[in-house]
Short mmCIF file of C-alpha atoms in Angstrom, two decimals:
data_model
loop_
_atom_site.label_atom_id
_atom_site.label_comp_id
_atom_site.label_asym_id
_atom_site.label_seq_id
_atom_site.Cartn_x
_atom_site.Cartn_y
_atom_site.Cartn_z
CA UNK A 1 -38.95 -31.48 -5.33
CA UNK A 2 -36.95 -31.49 -2.33
CA UNK A 3 -33.85 -31.10 -4.95
CA UNK A 4 -34.58 -27.21 -5.10
CA UNK A 5 -34.05 -26.26 -1.90
CA UNK A 6 -30.57 -28.18 -1.33
CA UNK A 7 -29.72 -26.13 -4.96
CA UNK A 8 -30.69 -22.63 -3.28
CA UNK A 9 -28.25 -23.55 -0.10
CA UNK A 10 -25.42 -24.51 -2.61
CA UNK A 11 -26.29 -21.22 -4.01
CA UNK A 12 -25.43 -18.93 -1.09
CA UNK A 13 -22.63 -21.09 0.34
CA UNK A 14 -21.33 -20.25 -2.67
CA UNK A 15 -21.87 -16.70 -2.94
CA UNK A 16 -20.22 -16.51 0.57
CA UNK A 17 -16.93 -18.88 -0.84
CA UNK A 18 -17.09 -16.00 -3.65
CA UNK A 19 -16.80 -13.17 -1.43
CA UNK A 20 -14.24 -14.55 0.88
CA UNK A 21 -12.28 -15.23 -1.96
CA UNK A 22 -12.48 -11.90 -2.99
CA UNK A 23 -11.18 -10.94 0.24
CA UNK A 24 -7.90 -12.95 0.03
CA UNK A 25 -7.22 -12.91 -3.33
CA UNK A 26 -8.05 -8.80 -3.69
CA UNK A 27 -4.72 -7.97 -1.76
CA UNK A 28 -3.95 -4.99 -3.88
CA UNK A 29 -0.72 -5.18 -5.73
CA UNK A 30 2.06 -3.27 -5.15
CA UNK A 31 2.84 -0.08 -6.41
CA UNK A 32 5.27 1.04 -8.87
CA UNK A 33 8.52 2.41 -7.94
CA UNK A 34 8.59 5.63 -5.62
CA UNK A 35 10.73 8.31 -7.40
CA UNK A 36 11.23 11.80 -7.53
CA UNK A 37 8.65 12.23 -10.18
CA UNK A 38 5.75 10.14 -8.79
CA UNK A 39 2.59 11.43 -8.10
CA UNK A 40 3.09 10.90 -4.21
CA UNK A 41 -0.51 11.48 -3.46
CA UNK A 42 -1.76 8.24 -6.04
CA UNK A 43 1.33 6.73 -5.07
CA UNK A 44 0.52 7.22 -0.93
CA UNK A 45 -2.92 5.91 -1.41
CA UNK A 46 -2.12 2.63 -3.14
CA UNK A 47 0.47 1.49 -0.98
CA UNK A 48 -2.26 1.96 1.89
CA UNK A 49 -4.20 -0.30 -0.21
CA UNK A 50 -1.35 -2.58 -0.52
CA UNK A 51 -0.26 -2.41 3.22
CA UNK A 52 -3.90 -3.69 4.13
CA UNK A 53 -2.80 -7.35 2.60
CA UNK A 54 0.67 -7.28 4.73
CA UNK A 55 1.55 -7.93 8.67
CA UNK A 56 1.27 -4.29 10.20
CA UNK A 57 4.85 -5.40 11.18
CA UNK A 58 6.06 -5.68 7.61
CA UNK A 59 4.41 -2.18 6.59
CA UNK A 60 7.76 0.33 7.70
CA UNK A 61 10.15 -2.41 5.29
CA UNK A 62 7.34 -3.04 3.17
CA UNK A 63 7.21 0.96 2.07
CA UNK A 64 10.90 0.98 1.72
CA UNK A 65 10.98 -1.67 -0.40
CA UNK A 66 9.10 0.38 -3.03
CA UNK A 67 11.45 3.16 -3.56
CA UNK A 68 13.52 3.59 -5.69
CA UNK A 69 17.16 3.73 -5.02
CA UNK A 70 17.53 8.14 -5.21
CA UNK A 71 14.22 8.25 -2.39
CA UNK A 72 15.14 5.25 -0.61
CA UNK A 73 18.65 7.20 0.04
CA UNK A 74 16.75 10.79 0.82
CA UNK A 75 14.83 8.78 3.13
CA UNK A 76 17.86 7.14 4.48
CA UNK A 77 19.59 10.56 5.07
CA UNK A 78 16.48 11.52 6.71
CA UNK A 79 16.39 8.80 9.24
CA UNK A 80 13.87 6.86 7.90
CA UNK A 81 14.17 3.04 8.34
CA UNK A 82 12.49 -0.37 8.63
CA UNK A 83 11.77 0.47 12.80
CA UNK A 84 10.03 3.74 11.78
CA UNK A 85 6.13 4.09 11.87
CA UNK A 86 4.54 3.76 8.47
CA UNK A 87 2.53 6.68 9.17
CA UNK A 88 6.15 8.41 10.25
CA UNK A 89 7.80 6.70 7.39
CA UNK A 90 5.02 8.08 4.24
CA UNK A 91 5.05 11.72 6.11
CA UNK A 92 8.75 12.15 6.10
CA UNK A 93 8.60 10.93 2.49
CA UNK A 94 6.11 13.40 1.83
CA UNK A 95 8.27 15.82 3.18
CA UNK A 96 11.42 14.91 0.99
CA UNK A 97 9.32 14.57 -2.10
CA UNK A 98 7.34 17.77 -1.13
CA UNK A 99 10.82 19.76 -1.14
CA UNK A 100 11.34 18.91 -4.73
CA UNK A 101 7.99 19.83 -6.07
CA UNK A 102 7.96 22.80 -4.61
CA UNK A 103 11.49 24.35 -4.93
CA UNK A 104 10.29 27.91 -4.76
CA UNK A 105 9.02 27.24 -0.71
CA UNK A 106 12.78 26.65 0.35
CA UNK A 107 14.18 30.03 -1.26
#
């Protein structure tokens, strides 16, 4: 009957391994490219999930890699680059895209 005890031990170890696998495997896949039509709030949330799986120093570059050409050009003209802090990159993009969503605010 000592086999039962061993089984329980294996089972809890197996659970632990599964939990660890979930943590490593479940690094979120990158969101779709950000365009002027993208729902920014949803994209930003997905982007943050994705960034959690990356090295902090790579965050700004990773965000810029998720921009389509048009938005990337706008970001460059707003002086947003890979050297910019990730939070500032996201704030800048929100401002850039917000100005397209609500053109009447500019009038």
